Every structure is written in C-alpha cells, then in structure tokens.
Short mmCIF file of C-alpha atoms in Angstrom, two decimals:
data_model
loop_
_atom_site.label_atom_id
_atom_site.label_comp_id
_atom_site.label_asym_id
_atom_site.label_seq_id
_atom_site.Cartn_x
_atom_site.Cartn_y
_atom_site.Cartn_z
CA MET A 1 24.06 -5.96 10.19
CA ASN A 2 24.14 -5.57 6.39
CA PHE A 3 20.81 -4.32 5.03
CA ILE A 4 20.25 -3.86 1.29
CA PHE A 5 17.46 -1.38 0.62
CA ILE A 6 16.08 -1.67 -2.90
CA SER A 7 15.00 1.59 -4.58
CA PRO A 8 15.69 3.84 -1.58
CA HIS A 9 15.05 6.94 -3.72
CA PHE A 10 11.43 6.11 -4.59
CA PRO A 11 8.95 6.77 -3.14
CA THR A 12 10.72 9.95 -2.12
CA ASN A 13 9.90 9.53 1.59
CA TYR A 14 11.55 6.09 1.83
CA TRP A 15 14.95 7.57 2.64
CA LYS A 16 13.53 7.87 6.16
CA PHE A 17 13.53 4.07 6.53
CA CYS A 18 17.23 4.10 5.63
CA ALA A 19 17.98 6.98 8.00
CA GLU A 20 16.44 5.20 10.99
CA LEU A 21 18.30 1.98 10.19
CA LYS A 22 21.57 3.91 10.12
CA LYS A 23 20.76 5.53 13.49
CA ASN A 24 20.44 2.00 14.87
CA GLY A 25 23.94 1.17 13.66
CA VAL A 26 22.95 -0.76 10.54
CA ASN A 27 25.15 -0.86 7.43
CA VAL A 28 22.63 0.39 4.85
CA LEU A 29 23.41 -0.42 1.21
CA GLY A 30 21.24 1.02 -1.54
CA ILE A 31 20.50 -0.30 -5.03
CA GLY A 32 18.59 1.84 -7.50
CA ASP A 33 18.44 3.17 -11.05
CA ALA A 34 18.86 6.88 -10.22
CA GLU A 35 22.17 8.65 -10.66
CA TYR A 36 23.99 9.07 -7.36
CA ASP A 37 24.21 12.85 -7.81
CA SER A 38 20.41 13.01 -8.12
CA LEU A 39 19.88 11.49 -4.66
CA THR A 40 18.93 13.85 -1.86
CA ASP A 41 21.52 14.75 0.72
CA GLU A 42 19.36 13.04 3.36
CA LEU A 43 19.45 9.76 1.45
CA LYS A 44 23.16 9.99 0.67
CA GLY A 45 23.82 10.52 4.36
CA SER A 46 21.76 7.45 5.25
CA LEU A 47 23.64 5.01 2.99
CA THR A 48 27.02 3.41 3.46
CA GLU A 49 27.21 2.84 -0.29
CA TYR A 50 24.96 3.11 -3.33
CA TYR A 51 25.08 0.84 -6.37
CA LYS A 52 23.45 2.20 -9.55
CA VAL A 53 21.96 -0.22 -12.05
CA ASN A 54 20.78 0.80 -15.50
CA ASN A 55 17.52 -1.11 -15.28
CA MET A 56 16.02 -2.45 -12.06
CA GLU A 57 13.83 -4.79 -14.14
CA ASN A 58 17.00 -6.58 -15.28
CA TYR A 59 17.52 -9.35 -12.75
CA ASP A 60 21.10 -10.02 -13.83
CA GLU A 61 22.03 -6.44 -12.98
CA MET A 62 20.27 -6.65 -9.60
CA PHE A 63 21.97 -9.99 -8.86
CA ARG A 64 25.40 -8.54 -9.65
CA ALA A 65 24.71 -5.56 -7.39
CA VAL A 66 23.84 -7.81 -4.44
CA ALA A 67 26.82 -10.04 -5.21
CA PHE A 68 29.12 -7.01 -5.16
CA PHE A 69 27.83 -5.92 -1.74
CA SER A 70 28.07 -9.48 -0.44
CA PHE A 71 31.68 -9.76 -1.58
CA LYS A 72 32.61 -6.36 -0.15
CA TYR A 73 30.69 -6.39 3.16
CA GLY A 74 30.06 -10.06 3.91
CA LYS A 75 26.82 -11.93 4.57
CA ILE A 76 23.71 -9.94 3.68
CA ASP A 77 21.17 -10.02 6.51
CA TRP A 78 18.22 -8.23 4.92
CA ILE A 79 17.00 -7.38 1.40
CA GLU A 80 13.92 -5.17 1.33
CA SER A 81 12.19 -2.47 -0.71
CA ASN A 82 8.91 -2.03 1.20
CA ASN A 83 7.50 -1.56 -2.29
CA GLU A 84 4.76 -3.66 -3.91
CA TYR A 85 6.33 -3.43 -7.36
CA TRP A 86 9.57 -5.10 -6.25
CA LEU A 87 8.20 -7.74 -3.85
CA GLU A 88 8.74 -10.68 -6.20
CA GLN A 89 12.23 -9.54 -7.15
CA ASP A 90 13.08 -8.96 -3.47
CA ALA A 91 11.98 -12.53 -2.77
CA ARG A 92 14.05 -13.94 -5.65
CA LEU A 93 17.15 -12.12 -4.44
CA ARG A 94 16.61 -13.39 -0.89
CA THR A 95 16.22 -16.91 -2.25
CA ASP A 96 19.39 -16.76 -4.35
CA PHE A 97 21.49 -15.23 -1.54
CA ASN A 98 19.94 -17.30 1.27
CA VAL A 99 18.62 -14.27 3.15
CA THR A 100 16.11 -15.70 5.64
CA THR A 101 14.57 -12.52 7.10
CA GLY A 102 11.83 -12.20 4.50
CA PRO A 103 9.69 -14.18 2.03
CA HIS A 104 11.33 -16.32 -0.64
CA SER A 105 10.14 -16.98 -4.18
CA GLU A 106 8.01 -19.95 -3.16
CA ASP A 107 6.05 -17.71 -0.79
CA MET A 108 4.96 -15.21 -3.43
CA GLU A 109 1.97 -16.84 -5.10
CA SER A 110 -0.32 -16.60 -2.09
CA VAL A 111 0.44 -12.90 -1.52
CA LYS A 112 0.70 -11.60 -5.10
CA TYR A 113 -2.20 -13.40 -6.84
CA LYS A 114 -5.63 -12.23 -5.75
CA SER A 115 -7.19 -15.59 -6.57
CA LYS A 116 -4.68 -17.45 -4.39
CA MET A 117 -5.13 -15.08 -1.43
CA LYS A 118 -8.63 -16.42 -0.96
CA ALA A 119 -7.48 -19.77 0.49
CA ASN A 120 -5.68 -18.04 3.35
CA TYR A 121 -8.62 -15.71 3.93
CA ALA A 122 -10.76 -18.84 4.25
CA LYS A 123 -8.20 -20.26 6.67
CA ALA A 124 -8.57 -17.06 8.70
CA GLY A 125 -12.36 -17.38 8.69
CA VAL A 126 -12.77 -14.18 6.66
CA PRO A 127 -15.25 -14.38 3.74
CA THR A 128 -14.31 -13.04 0.30
CA ALA A 129 -16.15 -12.26 -2.93
CA GLN A 130 -16.94 -15.07 -5.35
CA TYR A 131 -14.55 -15.05 -8.30
CA HIS A 132 -13.80 -16.44 -11.72
CA LEU A 133 -10.41 -16.49 -13.44
CA VAL A 134 -11.16 -14.85 -16.78
CA SER A 135 -11.06 -17.37 -19.63
CA THR A 136 -13.69 -17.70 -22.35
CA TYR A 137 -16.57 -15.36 -23.10
CA ASP A 138 -19.14 -18.07 -22.33
CA GLU A 139 -17.58 -18.93 -18.96
CA GLY A 140 -17.54 -15.25 -18.06
CA LYS A 141 -21.21 -14.97 -18.99
CA ALA A 142 -22.02 -17.96 -16.83
CA PHE A 143 -20.32 -16.29 -13.86
CA VAL A 144 -22.26 -13.05 -14.43
CA GLU A 145 -25.51 -15.00 -14.60
CA LYS A 146 -24.61 -16.48 -11.23
CA VAL A 147 -23.66 -13.29 -9.35
CA GLY A 148 -25.30 -10.54 -11.43
CA TYR A 149 -24.01 -7.17 -12.63
CA PRO A 150 -21.90 -5.27 -11.86
CA VAL A 151 -18.73 -7.33 -11.69
CA ILE A 152 -15.18 -6.16 -11.09
CA VAL A 153 -12.33 -7.25 -13.38
CA LYS A 154 -8.68 -6.66 -12.52
CA PRO A 155 -5.27 -8.28 -13.03
CA ASP A 156 -4.88 -11.35 -10.84
CA ASN A 157 -1.38 -10.10 -10.08
CA GLY A 158 -1.62 -6.33 -10.00
CA VAL A 159 -0.91 -3.24 -7.91
CA GLY A 160 -3.64 -1.01 -6.50
CA ALA A 161 -6.59 -0.11 -8.73
CA SER A 162 -4.61 0.15 -11.97
CA ASN A 163 -6.29 -1.58 -14.93
CA THR A 164 -9.34 -2.36 -12.78
CA TYR A 165 -12.81 -1.97 -14.30
CA LYS A 166 -16.43 -2.23 -13.25
CA LEU A 167 -18.55 -4.01 -15.86
CA LYS A 168 -22.08 -2.71 -15.34
CA ASN A 169 -23.95 -4.33 -18.24
CA ASP A 170 -23.68 -6.49 -21.35
CA ALA A 171 -22.15 -3.63 -23.36
CA ASP A 172 -19.33 -3.23 -20.84
CA PHE A 173 -18.89 -7.01 -20.73
CA ASP A 174 -18.67 -7.31 -24.52
CA ALA A 175 -16.22 -4.41 -24.75
CA PHE A 176 -13.95 -6.02 -22.17
CA TYR A 177 -13.90 -9.37 -24.00
CA ALA A 178 -13.40 -7.66 -27.37
CA ASN A 179 -10.04 -6.40 -26.10
CA LEU A 180 -9.17 -9.13 -23.64
CA PRO A 181 -5.89 -8.31 -21.83
CA SER A 182 -2.94 -10.61 -22.38
CA VAL A 183 -2.32 -11.03 -18.64
CA GLN A 184 -4.49 -13.18 -16.39
CA TYR A 185 -7.51 -11.29 -15.05
CA ILE A 186 -9.81 -12.16 -12.18
CA MET A 187 -13.54 -11.39 -12.22
CA GLU A 188 -15.30 -10.90 -8.89
CA GLU A 189 -18.83 -10.23 -7.76
CA PHE A 190 -19.32 -6.59 -6.86
CA VAL A 191 -19.25 -5.89 -3.13
CA ASN A 192 -21.09 -2.78 -1.96
CA GLY A 193 -18.83 -1.92 0.92
CA GLU A 194 -16.71 0.76 2.52
CA VAL A 195 -13.02 0.01 1.96
CA CYS A 196 -11.13 -0.08 5.23
CA SER A 197 -7.62 -1.28 5.95
CA TYR A 198 -5.78 -3.02 8.75
CA ASP A 199 -2.15 -1.91 8.84
CA ALA A 200 0.25 -3.58 11.26
CA LEU A 201 3.89 -3.78 12.22
CA VAL A 202 4.76 -7.42 12.94
CA ASN A 203 7.97 -8.84 14.45
CA SER A 204 9.83 -12.09 13.81
CA LYS A 205 7.50 -14.03 16.13
CA GLY A 206 4.38 -12.86 14.33
CA GLU A 207 3.48 -10.54 17.22
CA VAL A 208 1.65 -7.31 16.41
CA LEU A 209 3.76 -4.41 17.69
CA PHE A 210 1.43 -1.70 16.42
CA GLU A 211 -1.81 -1.56 14.43
CA THR A 212 -3.74 1.20 12.69
CA GLY A 213 -5.81 1.51 9.52
CA ASN A 214 -7.53 3.78 7.06
CA ILE A 215 -10.99 4.27 5.62
CA THR A 216 -11.47 5.26 1.98
CA LEU A 217 -14.49 7.46 1.33
CA ILE A 218 -14.49 7.22 -2.47
CA SER A 219 -14.06 4.33 -4.90
CA ILE A 220 -10.38 4.10 -5.83
CA VAL A 221 -11.45 2.45 -9.10
CA ASP A 222 -13.46 5.59 -9.95
CA ALA A 223 -10.64 7.83 -8.73
CA VAL A 224 -8.22 6.18 -11.15
CA ASN A 225 -10.52 5.62 -14.14
CA GLU A 226 -12.71 8.73 -13.86
CA LYS A 227 -10.01 11.04 -12.41
CA GLU A 228 -12.14 11.80 -9.37
CA ASP A 229 -10.84 13.53 -6.26
CA VAL A 230 -9.35 11.19 -3.67
CA TYR A 231 -9.98 11.27 0.06
CA PHE A 232 -9.26 8.79 2.82
CA TYR A 233 -8.13 9.02 6.42
CA ILE A 234 -6.07 7.24 9.03
CA VAL A 235 -8.36 6.30 11.90
CA ASP A 236 -7.74 7.31 15.50
CA HIS A 237 -8.44 3.70 16.54
CA VAL A 238 -9.05 0.38 14.77
CA ALA A 239 -12.55 -1.03 15.19
CA ASP A 240 -12.57 -4.23 17.25
CA ASP A 241 -14.05 -6.44 14.52
CA LEU A 242 -11.58 -5.14 11.94
CA ALA A 243 -8.64 -5.68 14.30
CA ASP A 244 -9.82 -9.23 14.96
CA ALA A 245 -10.12 -10.00 11.23
CA GLY A 246 -6.73 -8.39 10.60
CA ARG A 247 -4.95 -10.44 13.26
CA ARG A 248 -6.52 -13.67 12.06
CA THR A 249 -5.43 -12.82 8.52
CA LEU A 250 -1.87 -12.13 9.71
CA GLN A 251 -1.75 -15.59 11.28
CA ALA A 252 -3.22 -17.31 8.22
CA PHE A 253 -0.61 -15.72 5.93
CA GLY A 254 2.22 -16.36 8.40
CA VAL A 255 3.39 -12.73 8.40
CA ARG A 256 6.79 -12.04 9.98
CA ASN A 257 9.18 -9.07 10.05
CA ARG A 258 6.94 -6.73 8.09
CA LEU A 259 4.88 -3.60 7.94
CA VAL A 260 1.72 -4.66 6.07
CA HIS A 261 -1.45 -3.18 4.60
CA PHE A 262 -4.51 -5.46 4.46
CA GLU A 263 -7.66 -4.26 2.72
CA PHE A 264 -11.20 -5.22 3.71
CA PHE A 265 -14.78 -4.24 2.91
CA ARG A 266 -17.32 -3.31 5.54
CA LEU A 267 -20.62 -4.27 3.93
CA LEU A 268 -23.03 -1.39 3.35
CA GLU A 269 -25.91 -3.80 2.77
CA ASP A 270 -26.76 -7.46 3.32
CA ARG A 271 -25.19 -9.68 0.66
CA GLU A 272 -26.31 -13.28 0.31
CA GLY A 273 -23.38 -15.64 0.69
CA LEU A 274 -21.13 -12.94 2.19
CA GLY A 275 -22.76 -11.49 5.28
CA LYS A 276 -24.93 -8.86 6.88
CA LYS A 277 -24.61 -5.10 6.66
CA GLY A 278 -21.59 -4.03 8.75
CA ASP A 279 -19.73 -7.36 8.41
CA ILE A 280 -16.03 -7.44 7.47
CA ILE A 281 -15.11 -9.04 4.11
CA GLY A 282 -11.58 -9.73 2.81
CA LEU A 283 -10.39 -7.77 -0.24
CA GLU A 284 -6.63 -8.24 -0.64
CA VAL A 285 -3.39 -8.38 1.30
CA ASN A 286 -0.34 -6.20 0.65
CA MET A 287 2.92 -7.31 2.24
CA ARG A 288 4.32 -3.79 2.43
CA PRO A 289 3.34 -0.42 3.89
CA CYS A 290 0.36 1.40 2.44
CA GLY A 291 1.65 3.36 -0.54
CA GLY A 292 2.66 6.92 -1.15
CA PHE A 293 2.71 9.24 1.82
CA THR A 294 0.58 7.05 4.08
CA PRO A 295 3.50 6.26 6.44
CA ASP A 296 3.74 10.00 7.16
CA MET A 297 0.00 9.98 7.81
CA TYR A 298 0.53 7.24 10.39
CA ASN A 299 2.94 9.61 12.09
CA TYR A 300 0.62 12.61 12.02
CA ALA A 301 -2.31 10.60 13.37
CA ASN A 302 -0.38 8.80 16.11
CA SER A 303 2.32 11.28 17.17
CA PHE A 304 5.18 8.85 16.57
CA ASP A 305 7.73 7.97 13.88
CA ILE A 306 6.76 4.81 11.94
CA TYR A 307 10.15 4.81 10.21
CA LYS A 308 11.86 4.51 13.59
CA LEU A 309 9.39 1.89 14.80
CA TRP A 310 10.05 -0.19 11.69
CA ALA A 311 13.83 0.14 12.13
CA ASP A 312 13.51 -0.85 15.80
CA MET A 313 11.53 -3.93 14.76
CA ILE A 314 14.30 -4.82 12.29
CA CYS A 315 17.08 -4.36 14.86
CA TYR A 316 15.52 -5.25 18.22
CA ASP A 317 12.31 -7.16 17.36
CA GLN A 318 10.36 -4.73 19.55
CA ILE A 319 9.33 -1.08 19.70
CA TRP A 320 8.92 1.58 22.38
CA LEU A 321 5.85 3.83 22.38
CA SER A 322 4.94 6.69 24.68
CA GLY A 323 1.66 6.20 26.50
CA ASP A 324 0.67 9.87 26.45
CA ARG A 325 0.69 10.45 22.69
CA GLU A 326 -1.99 12.59 21.04
CA ILE A 327 -3.97 10.40 18.64
CA SER A 328 -6.30 11.79 15.99
CA ASN A 329 -7.53 11.18 12.44
CA CYS A 330 -5.25 12.21 9.57
CA LEU A 331 -7.03 13.08 6.34
CA PHE A 332 -5.64 12.84 2.80
CA VAL A 333 -7.33 14.90 0.09
CA GLY A 334 -6.07 14.76 -3.50
CA ARG A 335 -7.34 17.41 -5.94
CA ARG A 336 -7.10 17.23 -9.73
CA LYS A 337 -5.60 19.55 -12.30
CA GLY A 338 -8.14 20.93 -14.75
CA LYS A 339 -11.03 20.94 -12.28
CA THR A 340 -12.65 24.14 -11.04
CA TYR A 341 -12.97 24.21 -7.26
CA ARG A 342 -15.05 26.59 -5.22
CA HIS A 343 -12.21 27.20 -2.78
CA SER A 344 -8.69 28.09 -3.90
CA HIS A 345 -5.50 26.78 -2.37
CA GLU A 346 -5.09 30.11 -0.59
CA GLU A 347 -8.56 29.81 0.95
CA ILE A 348 -7.84 26.26 2.08
CA MET A 349 -4.63 27.36 3.76
CA SER A 350 -6.41 30.32 5.36
CA VAL A 351 -9.09 28.11 6.93
CA TYR A 352 -7.16 24.89 7.64
CA GLY A 353 -3.51 25.97 7.55
CA ASP A 354 -2.95 25.39 11.26
CA ARG A 355 -4.05 21.75 10.82
CA ILE A 356 -2.41 21.01 7.46
CA TRP A 357 0.81 19.07 7.98
CA ASP A 358 1.84 18.87 4.36
CA TYR A 359 0.82 20.12 0.94
CA GLN A 360 2.54 19.36 -2.35
CA GLU A 361 2.12 18.53 -6.01
CA LEU A 362 2.50 14.80 -6.58
CA PRO A 363 4.68 13.21 -9.28
CA GLN A 364 2.79 11.73 -12.22
CA VAL A 365 3.46 8.15 -11.14
CA LEU A 366 1.38 8.83 -8.01
CA ALA A 367 -1.01 11.42 -9.41
CA ASP A 368 -3.19 8.99 -11.40
CA GLY A 369 -4.24 7.18 -8.25
CA MET A 370 -3.95 9.92 -5.63
CA GLY A 371 -4.61 13.26 -7.33
CA ASP A 372 -2.29 15.99 -8.54
CA TYR A 373 -2.22 18.08 -5.34
CA MET A 374 -2.37 16.53 -1.88
CA TYR A 375 -3.29 17.94 1.51
CA LEU A 376 -2.58 16.10 4.77
CA THR A 377 -4.76 17.45 7.56
CA LYS A 378 -5.12 16.45 11.21
CA CYS A 379 -8.76 16.25 12.30
CA LYS A 380 -9.80 15.58 15.89
CA THR A 381 -13.42 14.65 15.17
CA TYR A 382 -15.30 12.90 12.38
CA ASP A 383 -17.47 15.98 11.79
CA GLU A 384 -14.39 18.15 11.39
CA LEU A 385 -12.98 15.62 8.93
CA MET A 386 -16.14 15.60 6.78
CA ASP A 387 -16.34 19.42 6.81
CA CYS A 388 -12.72 19.58 5.63
CA ILE A 389 -13.36 17.17 2.76
CA HIS A 390 -16.41 19.14 1.62
CA PHE A 391 -14.50 22.43 1.73
CA MET A 392 -11.54 21.09 -0.26
CA VAL A 393 -13.32 19.19 -3.03
CA GLU A 394 -16.46 21.29 -3.57
#
C-alpha cells in the first residue's frame, strides 16, 4: 500500500500517524515544506521517502510531488493530511490521481462551507441556527431584526474560531459592515449553548469503530478574540442523545474512512425555532481529527492509541480494543503569557503533577486559539476536573 501523508511534520504529533502506518507494513511517503534535516528522527524513521516542496500552497508543486511518487512507487492508494487546512487540496490531488479512498473535489462544498452543511444536518434531522449569507447592509439589518442581537459572523469557509465575531449591538454591526471582509461571511443567530463534540473513527462501510467527544467550558470565540484562558475536556462517555445525533450526521454526510470531529450545541435555554433547554443543535462538521493535541487527549482518556486505531482502520477496516481499559476525563487547560495567576507552574505541578500527562509551551500558530502554555490532566470525576480548572486559571 502506498500512502502519501501531506504535511507529516505539522502538527508536531502527526508523525505518530505515519509511525503506526509503517508498523502495519505501509509504504509511507511524506510531502511537506520543511527541510528534511529539520524533521524529527521519529518522523524520518516513519517515512520511506520525503519530498520537500517550497510552497505547499502551490498546487503545481504538490502535483509534481505526487506524480514523482506515483512514477517511482506505482499506484497511490491514499492521500491524506488529517488537517483542516489541506482538506480541499487533498481532495483535488485525489481527484487528479484517481485515488478513491477519500473525498474528491466535488465532495468539498458540503463539508467546507458552513452554509452548505445545513442541508445535510436537516437530512439528519438535526436543527441548526438560522443564517444569512452576508451581502448588503440592509439585508443584514433585516436578518438582525428577525433573530435579534447578538449575531455571530464568521467566514463561510473557515477554520475554527479565527475571524469570528459576536455583534452585540448596532455599533458592532456598523463597524463590521464598515470594514466588510473580502471573503464570503455567514451571519447566524446566536445560540446560547454548551459546545460539545462527537468524534468518531469510521471505516469504509460507514461503521463507527470508536466514538468519543469533548465539552468546551469557555467560548472559543472569546478565547481567540479576547485572549482568554482555554479549557475543555474529553468525556469519559458520550451522552446518548449526542451519540445519536452524531451517528445520524455521519450517515447524512456519507462519511467513510475517516476520523472526524463534529461540533454541536447543547442548549442552555429554550430557543424558539430551535428547541428546548438540553436539546442538541448542529454547529459544524470537520472531516478530520480535532485539532492540536486532542488525539493525545483521546489516548489519555481512553487508555488506547488513537494513532494505531486509525492506522488499523486504514489497513484492516477494523480495530481491536481491550475491554478492561481505564476510562476517565482528560482536561486541557491553556494559560496565557502576560497574565498574573494565583498559582505558579511549580505549584500546579506540586498539586497535580501525578495526574498531568503533558505540559509544554505551544507554538504561536496554536497559541492564539489554545493558549501559550498547555496542561493535559487526567481527572476521574467531574468535581476533580472543575477543581483543577479553578486552580490553574485563577
């Protein structure tokens, strides 16, 4: 099997996907823009060959890299990055090289454009927020008059909470339209809900091999725009109603051969036209793993190796899980530079060190959304989890 892994060097933990593929006997071929000598020894040891391009945004360069591997090693069986940023390019390369194990270019609109996701959510029977594709000032005003302030505006095709804003009043609204972005934005009614995710590993038949999820305890929009601390956790089990909505959404989007991250709201209050307090509402789908270090959090919470499970899905279309695993919550806390905290790093390690699986300073590309310093902590109970958050961010 010839597997081309796009950008295997970033995020820095993605070499583990390559390593598990190699252990399964796969010919792993990497394409990236980093110098070969800058790659870690672990990544170098996981790749049969690495092709450096000058600019991964340049499709001609990427095409030539795949063509080189195809000429040298024969038919390419998989092209994958597991990275939101490269999904459309991955799909274009699969289309051009007739790689049938993942989405093609014609499949991208419904999974990359937030406005177009809504049709499949409706097909799944999952309600979503009312929306308006940003156009003229007057049409935007008409939408606000219909749903009321606040409203959320964000790129229709965008990653995470970047360039996402909450317009709370006419002044915010006017300021947004005074500097209207050049890309297409979507405006949605504000949903007062707890953000929760359904994350699943799905095989070629659309069968769920494993499912988990996370709950975010702070607005990611505020975390990015206001540089707030970040905290969320991997749950020890997926709530039944969330699992049901997640599986129906998988079917509606026709997911195959992927590790995915679907985001939902759980309503914190009744909302006319959406549902009652506690109901599940669709937010957006992501046809890749949850970002950053979340795959490692899956591992800490579930006592397994998600990188191996994913590689087994790729190679065997099934996975093998031990029935006597310890399962717990895994908490992420991201602290910010320049803030004064009551408890120092040394105090945190003194109190929680036996439960902290990882601590590190994050690179700037991740820091805006996740904090400058991250702690991954295993918590057996919800009360323990909340106490840990309070201690770290106070």
